[in-house]
CSV table of N, CA and C in Angstrom, one decimal:
chain,number,residue,atom,x,y,z
A,327,MET,N,18.7,-32.7,-10.5
A,327,MET,CA,19.4,-33.2,-11.7
A,327,MET,C,20.9,-33.1,-11.5
A,328,PRO,N,21.5,-34.0,-10.8
A,328,PRO,CA,23.0,-33.9,-10.5
A,328,PRO,C,23.7,-34.2,-11.8
A,329,THR,N,24.9,-33.6,-11.9
A,329,THR,CA,25.8,-33.8,-13.0
A,329,THR,C,26.6,-35.0,-12.7
A,330,THR,N,27.6,-35.4,-13.6
A,330,THR,CA,28.4,-36.5,-13.4
A,330,THR,C,29.3,-36.3,-12.2
A,331,GLN,N,29.6,-35.0,-11.8
A,331,GLN,CA,30.4,-34.7,-10.6
A,331,GLN,C,29.6,-34.7,-9.4
A,332,GLY,N,28.3,-34.9,-9.4
A,332,GLY,CA,27.4,-35.0,-8.3
A,332,GLY,C,26.9,-33.6,-7.9
A,333,ARG,N,27.2,-32.6,-8.6
A,333,ARG,CA,26.7,-31.3,-8.3
A,333,ARG,C,25.4,-31.0,-9.1
A,334,THR,N,24.6,-30.1,-8.5
A,334,THR,CA,23.4,-29.6,-9.2
A,334,THR,C,23.8,-28.6,-10.2
A,335,PRO,N,23.4,-28.7,-11.4
A,335,PRO,CA,23.8,-27.7,-12.4
A,335,PRO,C,23.3,-26.3,-12.0
A,336,SER,N,24.2,-25.3,-12.3
A,336,SER,CA,23.7,-24.0,-12.1
A,336,SER,C,23.5,-23.2,-13.4
A,337,LEU,N,22.5,-22.4,-13.4
A,337,LEU,CA,22.1,-21.7,-14.6
A,337,LEU,C,22.3,-20.2,-14.4
A,338,THR,N,22.7,-19.5,-15.4
A,338,THR,CA,22.6,-18.0,-15.4
A,338,THR,C,21.2,-17.6,-15.5
A,339,ILE,N,20.9,-16.3,-15.2
A,339,ILE,CA,19.6,-15.9,-15.3
A,339,ILE,C,19.0,-16.0,-16.7
A,340,GLU,N,19.9,-15.8,-17.7
A,340,GLU,CA,19.4,-16.0,-19.1
A,340,GLU,C,19.0,-17.4,-19.4
A,341,GLU,N,19.8,-18.4,-18.9
A,341,GLU,CA,19.5,-19.8,-19.1
A,341,GLU,C,18.3,-20.2,-18.4
A,342,LEU,N,18.1,-19.7,-17.2
A,342,LEU,CA,16.9,-20.0,-16.4
A,342,LEU,C,15.7,-19.5,-17.1
A,343,ALA,N,15.7,-18.2,-17.5
A,343,ALA,CA,14.6,-17.6,-18.2
A,343,ALA,C,14.2,-18.4,-19.4
A,344,ARG,N,15.2,-18.8,-20.2
A,344,ARG,CA,15.0,-19.5,-21.4
A,344,ARG,C,14.3,-20.8,-21.1
A,345,ARG,N,14.7,-21.5,-20.1
A,345,ARG,CA,14.2,-22.9,-19.8
A,345,ARG,C,12.7,-22.8,-19.4
A,346,VAL,N,12.3,-21.7,-18.8
A,346,VAL,CA,10.9,-21.6,-18.3
A,346,VAL,C,10.0,-20.7,-19.2
A,347,GLY,N,10.6,-20.2,-20.3
A,347,GLY,CA,9.9,-19.4,-21.2
A,347,GLY,C,9.6,-18.0,-20.8
A,348,LEU,N,10.4,-17.4,-19.9
A,348,LEU,CA,10.2,-16.0,-19.4
A,348,LEU,C,11.3,-15.1,-19.9
A,349,SER,N,11.1,-13.9,-19.8
A,349,SER,CA,12.2,-12.9,-20.0
A,349,SER,C,13.0,-12.8,-18.7
A,350,THR,N,14.3,-12.3,-18.9
A,350,THR,CA,15.1,-12.1,-17.7
A,350,THR,C,14.5,-11.0,-16.9
A,351,ARG,N,13.8,-10.1,-17.5
A,351,ARG,CA,13.2,-9.0,-16.8
A,351,ARG,C,12.1,-9.5,-15.8
A,352,ASN,N,11.3,-10.5,-16.3
A,352,ASN,CA,10.3,-11.1,-15.4
A,352,ASN,C,10.9,-11.9,-14.3
A,353,VAL,N,12.0,-12.6,-14.5
A,353,VAL,CA,12.7,-13.4,-13.5
A,353,VAL,C,13.2,-12.4,-12.4
A,354,ARG,N,13.8,-11.3,-12.9
A,354,ARG,CA,14.3,-10.3,-11.9
A,354,ARG,C,13.1,-9.7,-11.1
A,355,ALA,N,12.0,-9.4,-11.8
A,355,ALA,CA,10.8,-8.9,-11.1
A,355,ALA,C,10.3,-9.8,-10.1
A,356,TYR,N,10.2,-11.1,-10.4
A,356,TYR,CA,9.8,-12.1,-9.4
A,356,TYR,C,10.8,-12.1,-8.2
A,357,ARG,N,12.0,-12.0,-8.5
A,357,ARG,CA,13.0,-12.0,-7.4
A,357,ARG,C,12.8,-10.7,-6.5
A,358,THR,N,12.6,-9.6,-7.1
A,358,THR,CA,12.3,-8.3,-6.4
A,358,THR,C,11.1,-8.4,-5.6
A,359,ALA,N,10.0,-9.1,-6.1
A,359,ALA,CA,8.7,-9.2,-5.4
A,359,ALA,C,8.8,-10.3,-4.3
A,360,GLY,N,9.9,-10.9,-4.2
A,360,GLY,CA,10.0,-11.9,-3.1
A,360,GLY,C,9.5,-13.3,-3.4
A,361,LEU,N,9.3,-13.6,-4.7
A,361,LEU,CA,8.8,-14.9,-5.1
A,361,LEU,C,9.9,-15.9,-5.4
A,362,LEU,N,11.1,-15.4,-5.6
A,362,LEU,CA,12.2,-16.3,-5.8
A,362,LEU,C,13.3,-16.0,-4.8
A,363,PRO,N,13.9,-17.0,-4.3
A,363,PRO,CA,15.1,-16.8,-3.4
A,363,PRO,C,16.3,-16.2,-4.1
A,364,PRO,N,17.2,-15.6,-3.5
A,364,PRO,CA,18.3,-15.1,-4.2
A,364,PRO,C,19.2,-16.2,-4.8
A,365,PRO,N,19.9,-15.8,-5.9
A,365,PRO,CA,20.8,-16.8,-6.5
A,365,PRO,C,22.0,-17.0,-5.7
A,366,THR,N,22.7,-18.1,-5.9
A,366,THR,CA,24.1,-18.2,-5.4
A,366,THR,C,25.0,-17.4,-6.2
A,367,LEU,N,25.9,-16.7,-5.6
A,367,LEU,CA,26.9,-15.9,-6.3
A,367,LEU,C,28.2,-16.7,-6.6
A,368,GLU,N,28.6,-16.7,-7.8
A,368,GLU,CA,29.9,-17.2,-8.2
A,368,GLU,C,30.6,-16.0,-8.8
A,369,GLY,N,31.5,-15.3,-8.0
A,369,GLY,CA,32.1,-14.1,-8.4
A,369,GLY,C,31.0,-13.0,-8.4
A,370,ARG,N,30.7,-12.4,-9.6
A,370,ARG,CA,29.6,-11.4,-9.7
A,370,ARG,C,28.4,-12.0,-10.5
A,371,THR,N,28.5,-13.3,-10.8
A,371,THR,CA,27.4,-13.9,-11.5
A,371,THR,C,26.5,-14.7,-10.6
A,372,GLY,N,25.2,-14.4,-10.7
A,372,GLY,CA,24.2,-15.2,-10.0
A,372,GLY,C,23.9,-16.5,-10.7
A,373,ARG,N,23.9,-17.6,-9.9
A,373,ARG,CA,23.6,-18.9,-10.4
A,373,ARG,C,22.3,-19.4,-9.7
A,374,TYR,N,21.5,-20.0,-10.6
A,374,TYR,CA,20.2,-20.5,-10.2
A,374,TYR,C,20.2,-22.0,-10.4
A,375,GLY,N,19.5,-22.7,-9.5
A,375,GLY,CA,19.4,-24.1,-9.5
A,375,GLY,C,18.0,-24.7,-9.7
A,376,ASP,N,17.9,-25.9,-9.3
A,376,ASP,CA,16.6,-26.6,-9.5
A,376,ASP,C,15.5,-26.0,-8.7
A,377,GLU,N,15.8,-25.5,-7.5
A,377,GLU,CA,14.8,-24.8,-6.6
A,377,GLU,C,14.2,-23.6,-7.3
A,378,HIS,N,15.0,-22.8,-8.0
A,378,HIS,CA,14.5,-21.7,-8.7
A,378,HIS,C,13.7,-22.1,-9.9
A,379,LEU,N,14.1,-23.1,-10.6
A,379,LEU,CA,13.4,-23.6,-11.8
A,379,LEU,C,12.0,-24.1,-11.4
A,380,LEU,N,12.0,-24.9,-10.4
A,380,LEU,CA,10.7,-25.5,-9.9
A,380,LEU,C,9.8,-24.3,-9.4
A,381,ARG,N,10.3,-23.4,-8.7
A,381,ARG,CA,9.5,-22.3,-8.2
A,381,ARG,C,8.9,-21.5,-9.4
A,382,LEU,N,9.7,-21.2,-10.4
A,382,LEU,CA,9.2,-20.5,-11.6
A,382,LEU,C,8.1,-21.3,-12.3
A,383,VAL,N,8.2,-22.6,-12.4
A,383,VAL,CA,7.2,-23.4,-13.0
A,383,VAL,C,5.9,-23.3,-12.1
A,384,MET,N,6.0,-23.4,-10.8
A,384,MET,CA,4.9,-23.3,-9.9
A,384,MET,C,4.2,-21.9,-10.1
A,385,ILE,N,5.0,-20.8,-10.1
A,385,ILE,CA,4.4,-19.5,-10.3
A,385,ILE,C,3.6,-19.4,-11.6
A,386,GLY,N,4.2,-20.0,-12.7
A,386,GLY,CA,3.5,-19.9,-13.9
A,386,GLY,C,2.2,-20.7,-13.9
A,387,ARG,N,2.2,-21.9,-13.2
A,387,ARG,CA,0.9,-22.6,-13.1
A,387,ARG,C,-0.1,-21.9,-12.3
A,388,LEU,N,0.3,-21.3,-11.2
A,388,LEU,CA,-0.7,-20.6,-10.4
A,388,LEU,C,-1.2,-19.3,-11.1
A,389,GLN,N,-0.4,-18.6,-11.9
A,389,GLN,CA,-0.8,-17.5,-12.6
A,389,GLN,C,-1.8,-17.9,-13.7
A,390,ARG,N,-1.6,-19.0,-14.4
A,390,ARG,CA,-2.5,-19.5,-15.4
A,390,ARG,C,-3.9,-19.9,-14.7
A,391,ARG,N,-3.9,-20.2,-13.5
A,391,ARG,CA,-5.2,-20.4,-12.8
A,391,ARG,C,-5.8,-19.2,-12.2
A,392,GLY,N,-5.2,-18.0,-12.5
A,392,GLY,CA,-5.8,-16.8,-12.1
A,392,GLY,C,-5.3,-16.2,-10.8
A,393,TRP,N,-4.3,-16.8,-10.2
A,393,TRP,CA,-3.7,-16.3,-8.9
A,393,TRP,C,-2.9,-15.0,-9.2
A,394,SER,N,-3.1,-14.0,-8.3
A,394,SER,CA,-2.3,-12.8,-8.3
A,394,SER,C,-0.9,-13.1,-7.8
A,395,LEU,N,0.1,-12.2,-8.1
A,395,LEU,CA,1.4,-12.4,-7.5
A,395,LEU,C,1.4,-12.3,-6.0
A,396,ALA,N,0.5,-11.4,-5.4
A,396,ALA,CA,0.4,-11.3,-4.0
A,396,ALA,C,-0.1,-12.6,-3.4
A,397,ALA,N,-1.1,-13.2,-4.0
A,397,ALA,CA,-1.6,-14.5,-3.5
A,397,ALA,C,-0.5,-15.6,-3.6
A,398,ILE,N,0.2,-15.6,-4.7
A,398,ILE,CA,1.3,-16.6,-4.9
A,398,ILE,C,2.3,-16.4,-3.8
A,399,ARG,N,2.7,-15.1,-3.6
A,399,ARG,CA,3.7,-14.9,-2.5
A,399,ARG,C,3.3,-15.4,-1.2
A,400,ASP,N,2.0,-15.1,-0.8
A,400,ASP,CA,1.4,-15.6,0.5
A,400,ASP,C,1.5,-17.1,0.5
A,401,ALA,N,1.1,-17.8,-0.6
A,401,ALA,CA,1.1,-19.2,-0.6
A,401,ALA,C,2.6,-19.8,-0.4
A,402,LEU,N,3.5,-19.1,-1.1
A,402,LEU,CA,4.9,-19.6,-1.0
A,402,LEU,C,5.5,-19.4,0.4
A,403,VAL,N,5.1,-18.2,1.0
A,403,VAL,CA,5.5,-18.0,2.4
A,403,VAL,C,4.9,-19.0,3.4
A,404,ALA,N,3.6,-19.3,3.2
A,404,ALA,CA,3.0,-20.3,4.0
A,404,ALA,C,3.6,-21.7,3.8
A,405,LEU,N,3.9,-22.0,2.6
A,405,LEU,CA,4.5,-23.3,2.3
A,405,LEU,C,5.9,-23.4,3.0
A,406,GLY,N,6.7,-22.3,2.9
A,406,GLY,CA,8.0,-22.3,3.5
A,406,GLY,C,7.9,-22.4,5.0
A,407,ALA,N,6.8,-21.9,5.6
A,407,ALA,CA,6.6,-21.9,7.1
A,407,ALA,C,6.0,-23.2,7.5
A,408,GLY,N,5.6,-24.1,6.6
A,408,GLY,CA,4.9,-25.3,7.0
A,408,GLY,C,3.5,-25.2,7.4
A,409,ARG,N,2.8,-24.0,6.9
A,409,ARG,CA,1.4,-23.8,7.2
A,409,ARG,C,0.5,-24.6,6.3
A,410,SER,N,-0.6,-25.0,6.8
A,410,SER,CA,-1.6,-25.7,6.0
A,410,SER,C,-2.4,-24.8,5.1
A,411,LEU,N,-3.1,-25.4,4.1
A,411,LEU,CA,-4.0,-24.6,3.2
A,411,LEU,C,-5.1,-24.0,4.1
A,412,ALA,N,-5.6,-24.7,5.0
A,412,ALA,CA,-6.7,-24.1,5.9
A,412,ALA,C,-6.2,-22.9,6.6
A,413,GLU,N,-4.9,-22.9,7.1
A,413,GLU,CA,-4.4,-21.8,7.8
A,413,GLU,C,-4.2,-20.6,6.9
A,414,LEU,N,-3.7,-20.9,5.7
A,414,LEU,CA,-3.5,-19.9,4.7
A,414,LEU,C,-4.8,-19.2,4.3
A,415,LEU,N,-5.9,-19.9,4.2
A,415,LEU,CA,-7.2,-19.4,3.8
A,415,LEU,C,-7.9,-18.8,5.0
A,416,GLY,N,-7.4,-19.0,6.2
A,416,GLY,CA,-8.1,-18.5,7.4
A,416,GLY,C,-9.2,-19.3,7.8
A,417,LEU,N,-9.2,-20.6,7.5
A,417,LEU,CA,-10.3,-21.5,7.8
A,417,LEU,C,-10.1,-22.2,9.1
A,418,SER,N,-8.9,-22.0,9.7
A,418,SER,CA,-8.6,-22.7,11.0
A,418,SER,C,-8.9,-21.8,12.2
A,419,ALA,N,-10.1,-21.2,12.2
A,419,ALA,CA,-10.4,-20.3,13.3
A,419,ALA,C,-10.6,-21.1,14.6
A,420,GLU,N,-10.6,-20.4,15.7
A,420,GLU,CA,-10.8,-21.1,17.0
A,420,GLU,C,-12.2,-21.7,17.1
A,421,PRO,N,-12.4,-22.7,17.9
A,421,PRO,CA,-13.7,-23.3,18.0
A,421,PRO,C,-14.8,-22.3,18.4
A,422,GLY,N,-16.0,-22.5,17.8
A,422,GLY,CA,-17.1,-21.6,18.1
A,422,GLY,C,-17.1,-20.3,17.3
A,423,ARG,N,-16.1,-20.1,16.4
A,423,ARG,CA,-16.0,-18.9,15.6
A,423,ARG,C,-16.0,-19.4,14.1
A,424,ASP,N,-16.7,-18.7,13.3
A,424,ASP,CA,-16.6,-18.9,11.9
A,424,ASP,C,-15.5,-18.1,11.3
A,425,TRP,N,-14.9,-18.5,10.3
A,425,TRP,CA,-13.8,-17.7,9.7
A,425,TRP,C,-14.3,-16.3,9.2
A,426,VAL,N,-15.6,-16.2,8.9
A,426,VAL,CA,-16.1,-14.9,8.5
A,426,VAL,C,-16.0,-13.9,9.7
A,427,ASP,N,-16.1,-14.4,10.9
A,427,ASP,CA,-16.0,-13.6,12.1
A,427,ASP,C,-14.7,-12.8,12.1
A,428,GLU,N,-13.7,-13.4,11.6
A,428,GLU,CA,-12.4,-12.8,11.6
A,428,GLU,C,-12.4,-11.5,10.7
A,429,LEU,N,-13.2,-11.5,9.7
A,429,LEU,CA,-13.3,-10.4,8.8
A,429,LEU,C,-13.8,-9.1,9.5
A,430,PHE,N,-14.6,-9.3,10.6
A,430,PHE,CA,-15.2,-8.2,11.3
A,430,PHE,C,-14.6,-8.0,12.6
A,431,ASP,N,-13.4,-8.6,12.9
A,431,ASP,CA,-12.8,-8.4,14.2
A,431,ASP,C,-12.5,-6.9,14.5
A,432,ASP,N,-12.1,-6.2,13.5
A,432,ASP,CA,-11.7,-4.8,13.6
A,432,ASP,C,-12.8,-3.8,13.4
A,433,HIS,N,-14.0,-4.3,13.1
A,433,HIS,CA,-15.2,-3.5,12.8
A,433,HIS,C,-16.1,-3.4,14.1
A,434,HIS,N,-16.2,-2.2,14.5
A,434,HIS,CA,-17.0,-2.0,15.8
A,434,HIS,C,-18.5,-1.7,15.4
A,435,PRO,N,-19.4,-2.3,16.0
A,435,PRO,CA,-20.8,-2.1,15.7
A,435,PRO,C,-21.2,-0.6,16.1
A,436,ALA,N,-22.2,-0.1,15.3
A,436,ALA,CA,-22.7,1.2,15.5
A,436,ALA,C,-23.5,1.2,16.8
A,437,ALA,N,-23.7,2.4,17.4
A,437,ALA,CA,-24.5,2.5,18.6
A,437,ALA,C,-25.9,2.3,18.4
A,438,GLY,N,-26.4,2.5,17.2
A,438,GLY,CA,-27.8,2.3,16.9
A,438,GLY,C,-28.0,2.6,15.4
A,439,PRO,N,-29.2,2.4,14.9
A,439,PRO,CA,-29.4,2.6,13.4
A,439,PRO,C,-29.2,4.1,13.0
A,440,ASP,N,-29.5,5.0,13.9
A,440,ASP,CA,-29.4,6.4,13.6
A,440,ASP,C,-27.9,6.9,13.6
A,441,ALA,N,-27.0,6.1,14.3
A,441,ALA,CA,-25.6,6.5,14.4
A,441,ALA,C,-24.9,6.4,13.0
A,442,LEU,N,-25.5,5.7,12.0
A,442,LEU,CA,-24.9,5.6,10.7
A,442,LEU,C,-25.3,6.7,9.8
A,443,LEU,N,-26.3,7.5,10.2
A,443,LEU,CA,-26.8,8.6,9.3
A,443,LEU,C,-26.1,9.9,9.7
A,444,PRO,N,-25.9,10.7,8.7
A,444,PRO,CA,-25.3,12.1,9.0
A,444,PRO,C,-26.3,12.9,9.9
A,445,GLN,N,-25.8,13.6,10.8
A,445,GLN,CA,-26.7,14.3,11.7
A,445,GLN,C,-27.4,15.4,10.9
A,446,GLY,N,-28.7,15.6,11.2
A,446,GLY,CA,-29.5,16.7,10.7
A,446,GLY,C,-30.2,16.3,9.4
A,447,VAL,N,-29.9,15.2,8.8
A,447,VAL,CA,-30.5,14.8,7.5
A,447,VAL,C,-31.9,14.2,7.7
A,448,TRP,N,-31.9,13.1,8.5
A,448,TRP,CA,-33.2,12.4,8.7
A,448,TRP,C,-33.5,12.4,10.2
A,449,ASN,N,-32.6,12.9,11.0
A,449,ASN,CA,-32.9,12.8,12.5
A,449,ASN,C,-32.8,14.2,13.1
């Protein structure tokens, strides 16, 4: 949304929060959680632009769909890194392996059925 001078308008945190219907406290919390990039500083005042506005709209939409802030952060990091949805969800496993196999990569099988039982109880 360029102005007549060709610059993107900059918003204070109060103006940004008002435009997206949030409190300034929530905007700061999203910033602290890594969901928003830092503002541009003009003196001691943080200025937010269209990127911040769009990001907050996206966060709101995903939250309304039931996404947690951690899931939103993972999606935003993946988006910034150019990763696909399949990569984000872990569906792009190597050939011959199901994505569920990745869940058990760190899980070592027991030596036998009795190995899972406490000693002296049934054996």
